[in-house]
PDB file of C-alpha atoms in Angstrom:
ATOM      1  CA  GLU A   1     117.256 205.326-163.977  1.00 58.00           C
ATOM      2  CA  LYS A   2     117.107 208.244-166.235  1.00 72.00           C
ATOM      3  CA  ASN A   3     118.454 207.697-168.993  1.00 78.00           C
ATOM      4  CA  ASP A   4     117.091 203.950-169.034  1.00 83.00           C
ATOM      5  CA  ALA A   5     119.878 201.823-168.456  1.00 83.00           C
ATOM      6  CA  TYR A   6     118.442 198.930-166.300  1.00 76.00           C
ATOM      7  CA  TYR A   7     121.313 196.687-164.512  1.00 77.00           C
ATOM      8  CA  PHE A   8     120.819 193.521-163.075  1.00 73.00           C
ATOM      9  CA  ILE A   9     121.257 192.584-159.663  1.00 78.00           C
ATOM     10  CA  GLU A  10     120.905 189.151-159.485  1.00 78.00           C
ATOM     11  CA  VAL A  11     120.844 185.995-161.646  1.00 73.00           C
ATOM     12  CA  ASN A  12     119.257 182.973-159.999  1.00 74.00           C
ATOM     13  CA  PRO A  13     120.166 180.012-162.388  1.00 77.00           C
ATOM     14  CA  ARG A  14     117.322 177.743-160.050  1.00 82.00           C
ATOM     15  CA  ILE A  15     113.784 176.742-160.761  1.00 86.00           C
ATOM     16  CA  GLN A  16     111.355 178.700-158.344  1.00 86.00           C
ATOM     17  CA  VAL A  17     109.496 176.916-155.918  1.00 86.00           C
ATOM     18  CA  GLU A  18     106.400 178.963-158.227  1.00 89.00           C
ATOM     19  CA  HIS A  19     106.948 177.778-160.992  1.00 92.00           C
ATOM     20  CA  THR A  20     104.469 175.536-161.188  1.00 94.00           C
ATOM     21  CA  VAL A  21     102.291 178.508-162.139  1.00 95.00           C
ATOM     22  CA  THR A  22     104.244 179.401-165.140  1.00 94.00           C
ATOM     23  CA  GLU A  23     104.059 175.516-166.153  1.00 96.00           C
ATOM     24  CA  GLU A  24     100.284 175.534-165.484  1.00 96.00           C
ATOM     25  CA  VAL A  25     100.019 178.596-167.677  1.00 96.00           C
ATOM     26  CA  THR A  26     102.245 178.338-170.457  1.00 95.00           C
ATOM     27  CA  GLY A  27     102.198 174.437-170.637  1.00 94.00           C
ATOM     28  CA  VAL A  28     105.593 174.413-170.731  1.00 95.00           C
ATOM     29  CA  ASP A  29     107.200 171.270-168.375  1.00 95.00           C
ATOM     30  CA  ILE A  30     109.970 173.842-166.730  1.00 93.00           C
ATOM     31  CA  VAL A  31     111.874 171.036-165.149  1.00 93.00           C
ATOM     32  CA  GLN A  32     111.980 168.811-168.144  1.00 95.00           C
ATOM     33  CA  THR A  33     113.009 171.128-170.203  1.00 94.00           C
ATOM     34  CA  GLN A  34     116.119 172.013-167.926  1.00 92.00           C
ATOM     35  CA  LEU A  35     116.774 168.421-168.333  1.00 94.00           C
ATOM     36  CA  LEU A  36     116.615 167.933-171.996  1.00 96.00           C
ATOM     37  CA  ILE A  37     118.840 171.470-172.339  1.00 94.00           C
ATOM     38  CA  ALA A  38     121.399 170.239-170.035  1.00 93.00           C
ATOM     39  CA  GLY A  39     121.609 166.619-172.179  1.00 96.00           C
ATOM     40  CA  GLY A  40     122.161 168.635-175.280  1.00 96.00           C
ATOM     41  CA  ALA A  41     118.525 169.938-177.037  1.00 96.00           C
ATOM     42  CA  SER A  42     117.877 173.468-178.018  1.00 95.00           C
ATOM     43  CA  PHE A  43     115.493 175.711-177.360  1.00 92.00           C
ATOM     44  CA  GLU A  44     114.038 176.005-181.393  1.00 92.00           C
ATOM     45  CA  GLU A  45     114.496 171.323-181.220  1.00 94.00           C
ATOM     46  CA  LEU A  46     111.831 172.088-178.269  1.00 94.00           C
ATOM     47  CA  GLY A  47     109.869 174.718-180.001  1.00 91.00           C
ATOM     48  CA  LEU A  48     110.415 177.301-177.347  1.00 92.00           C
ATOM     49  CA  LYS A  49     110.268 180.281-179.168  1.00 91.00           C
ATOM     50  CA  GLN A  50     108.626 183.092-177.120  1.00 89.00           C
ATOM     51  CA  GLU A  51     106.234 183.704-179.731  1.00 91.00           C
ATOM     52  CA  ASN A  52     105.289 179.603-179.422  1.00 89.00           C
ATOM     53  CA  ILE A  53     104.831 180.491-175.540  1.00 92.00           C
ATOM     54  CA  LYS A  54     100.725 181.932-174.736  1.00 93.00           C
ATOM     55  CA  CYS A  55      99.782 182.388-171.538  1.00 93.00           C
ATOM     56  CA  ASN A  56      96.394 180.535-171.197  1.00 95.00           C
ATOM     57  CA  GLY A  57      94.393 181.427-168.020  1.00 96.00           C
ATOM     58  CA  VAL A  58      94.535 182.433-164.460  1.00 97.00           C
ATOM     59  CA  ALA A  59      96.940 179.839-161.568  1.00 97.00           C
ATOM     60  CA  LEU A  60      97.448 180.903-157.961  1.00 96.00           C
ATOM     61  CA  GLN A  61      99.688 178.387-155.703  1.00 96.00           C
ATOM     62  CA  CYS A  62      98.974 177.444-151.738  1.00 94.00           C
ATOM     63  CA  ARG A  63     101.837 175.885-150.325  1.00 93.00           C
ATOM     64  CA  ILE A  64     101.099 173.851-147.053  1.00 92.00           C
ATOM     65  CA  THR A  65     103.652 174.096-144.927  1.00 92.00           C
ATOM     66  CA  THR A  66     104.381 172.752-140.873  1.00 91.00           C
ATOM     67  CA  GLU A  67     105.624 176.064-140.219  1.00 91.00           C
ATOM     68  CA  ASN A  68     104.012 177.570-136.571  1.00 89.00           C
ATOM     69  CA  PRO A  69     103.694 181.206-136.237  1.00 90.00           C
ATOM     70  CA  GLU A  70     103.525 181.017-132.914  1.00 93.00           C
ATOM     71  CA  ARG A  71     107.263 180.536-133.179  1.00 90.00           C
ATOM     72  CA  ASN A  72     108.390 182.554-135.744  1.00 93.00           C
ATOM     73  CA  PHE A  73     107.574 180.398-138.336  1.00 90.00           C
ATOM     74  CA  ALA A  74     109.706 177.899-137.279  1.00 88.00           C
ATOM     75  CA  PRO A  75     109.337 174.220-138.907  1.00 89.00           C
ATOM     76  CA  ASP A  76     107.373 172.205-136.032  1.00 91.00           C
ATOM     77  CA  THR A  77     107.433 167.937-135.757  1.00 92.00           C
ATOM     78  CA  GLY A  78     104.418 165.658-134.804  1.00 92.00           C
ATOM     79  CA  VAL A  79     101.847 163.576-136.221  1.00 95.00           C
ATOM     80  CA  LEU A  80      99.348 165.263-138.793  1.00 93.00           C
ATOM     81  CA  SER A  81      96.070 163.398-137.242  1.00 93.00           C
ATOM     82  CA  VAL A  82      93.572 164.813-140.373  1.00 93.00           C
ATOM     83  CA  TYR A  83      94.492 165.442-143.638  1.00 91.00           C
ATOM     84  CA  ARG A  84      92.704 165.762-146.924  1.00 90.00           C
ATOM     85  CA  HIS A  85      93.959 166.606-150.312  1.00 87.00           C
ATOM     86  CA  ALA A  86      92.372 169.296-152.403  1.00 84.00           C
ATOM     87  CA  GLY A  87      91.181 168.235-156.119  1.00 87.00           C
ATOM     88  CA  GLY A  88      89.298 168.149-159.127  1.00 91.00           C
ATOM     89  CA  PRO A  89      89.432 170.466-162.265  1.00 92.00           C
ATOM     90  CA  GLY A  90      92.657 172.537-162.851  1.00 94.00           C
ATOM     91  CA  MET A  91      93.803 171.674-159.338  1.00 95.00           C
ATOM     92  CA  ARG A  92      97.538 169.935-159.573  1.00 95.00           C
ATOM     93  CA  VAL A  93      99.210 168.807-156.585  1.00 94.00           C
ATOM     94  CA  ASP A  94     102.390 167.987-156.114  1.00 93.00           C
ATOM     95  CA  GLY A  95     104.353 167.038-152.465  1.00 91.00           C
ATOM     96  CA  ILE A  96     102.607 164.306-150.048  1.00 89.00           C
ATOM     97  CA  GLY A  97     100.738 164.667-146.261  1.00 89.00           C
ATOM     98  CA  TYR A  98      98.259 161.806-145.421  1.00 93.00           C
ATOM     99  CA  SER A  99      95.964 161.324-142.080  1.00 94.00           C
ATOM    100  CA  GLY A 100      98.732 159.803-139.768  1.00 95.00           C
ATOM    101  CA  MET A 101     101.491 160.860-141.149  1.00 94.00           C
ATOM    102  CA  THR A 102     104.762 161.566-139.276  1.00 94.00           C
ATOM    103  CA  VAL A 103     106.326 165.336-139.404  1.00 93.00           C
ATOM    104  CA  THR A 104     109.977 164.946-139.006  1.00 90.00           C
ATOM    105  CA  PRO A 105     112.547 167.929-138.576  1.00 85.00           C
ATOM    106  CA  TYR A 106     114.898 166.799-141.130  1.00 88.00           C
ATOM    107  CA  TYR A 107     113.584 167.935-143.977  1.00 86.00           C
ATOM    108  CA  ASP A 108     111.915 171.190-145.771  1.00 87.00           C
ATOM    109  CA  SER A 109     108.477 171.995-143.137  1.00 89.00           C
ATOM    110  CA  LEU A 110     106.743 172.592-147.111  1.00 92.00           C
ATOM    111  CA  LEU A 111     104.654 169.337-147.836  1.00 92.00           C
ATOM    112  CA  VAL A 112     102.627 170.181-150.737  1.00 93.00           C
ATOM    113  CA  LYS A 113     101.920 172.688-152.862  1.00 94.00           C
ATOM    114  CA  TYR A 114      98.330 173.379-154.661  1.00 95.00           C
ATOM    115  CA  THR A 115      98.404 174.997-157.711  1.00 96.00           C
ATOM    116  CA  ALA A 116      94.867 175.838-159.257  1.00 96.00           C
ATOM    117  CA  ARG A 117      94.117 177.236-162.705  1.00 97.00           C
ATOM    118  CA  ALA A 118      91.174 178.424-164.608  1.00 97.00           C
ATOM    119  CA  ALA A 119      90.003 181.166-167.170  1.00 96.00           C
ATOM    120  CA  SER A 120      90.111 183.853-164.616  1.00 96.00           C
ATOM    121  CA  TRP A 121      91.074 185.749-161.217  1.00 95.00           C
ATOM    122  CA  ASN A 122      87.902 184.829-160.271  1.00 96.00           C
ATOM    123  CA  LEU A 123      87.530 181.493-161.252  1.00 95.00           C
ATOM    124  CA  VAL A 124      90.756 180.635-159.695  1.00 94.00           C
ATOM    125  CA  VAL A 125      89.935 182.142-156.333  1.00 91.00           C
TER     126      VAL A 125
END
């Protein structure tokens, strides 16, 4: 826009699947905060002032799904024959997976989100 006017095209009030990246670098539990605000807490009561929220380090999210690239990434089903979780310092695991787990067509294809956190991009990857 020539006169530096900006317009909202969309407001998406739901928590995004990538929220774990923000949580890891800010230390703010976004889901808990949303519930507390819905229960009547104010931003001030929760200490949520922009100047108090600092980014520390870098986070990267990886999603493990049962989508089949040979079928245009349609959800896939079956039994997980081998499954091992990543782990260690700076690794957050949200979800479930285990050897012998039966994946059904009745739920989302996302099994696990791994969010890695470190001081720099080179360390997080």
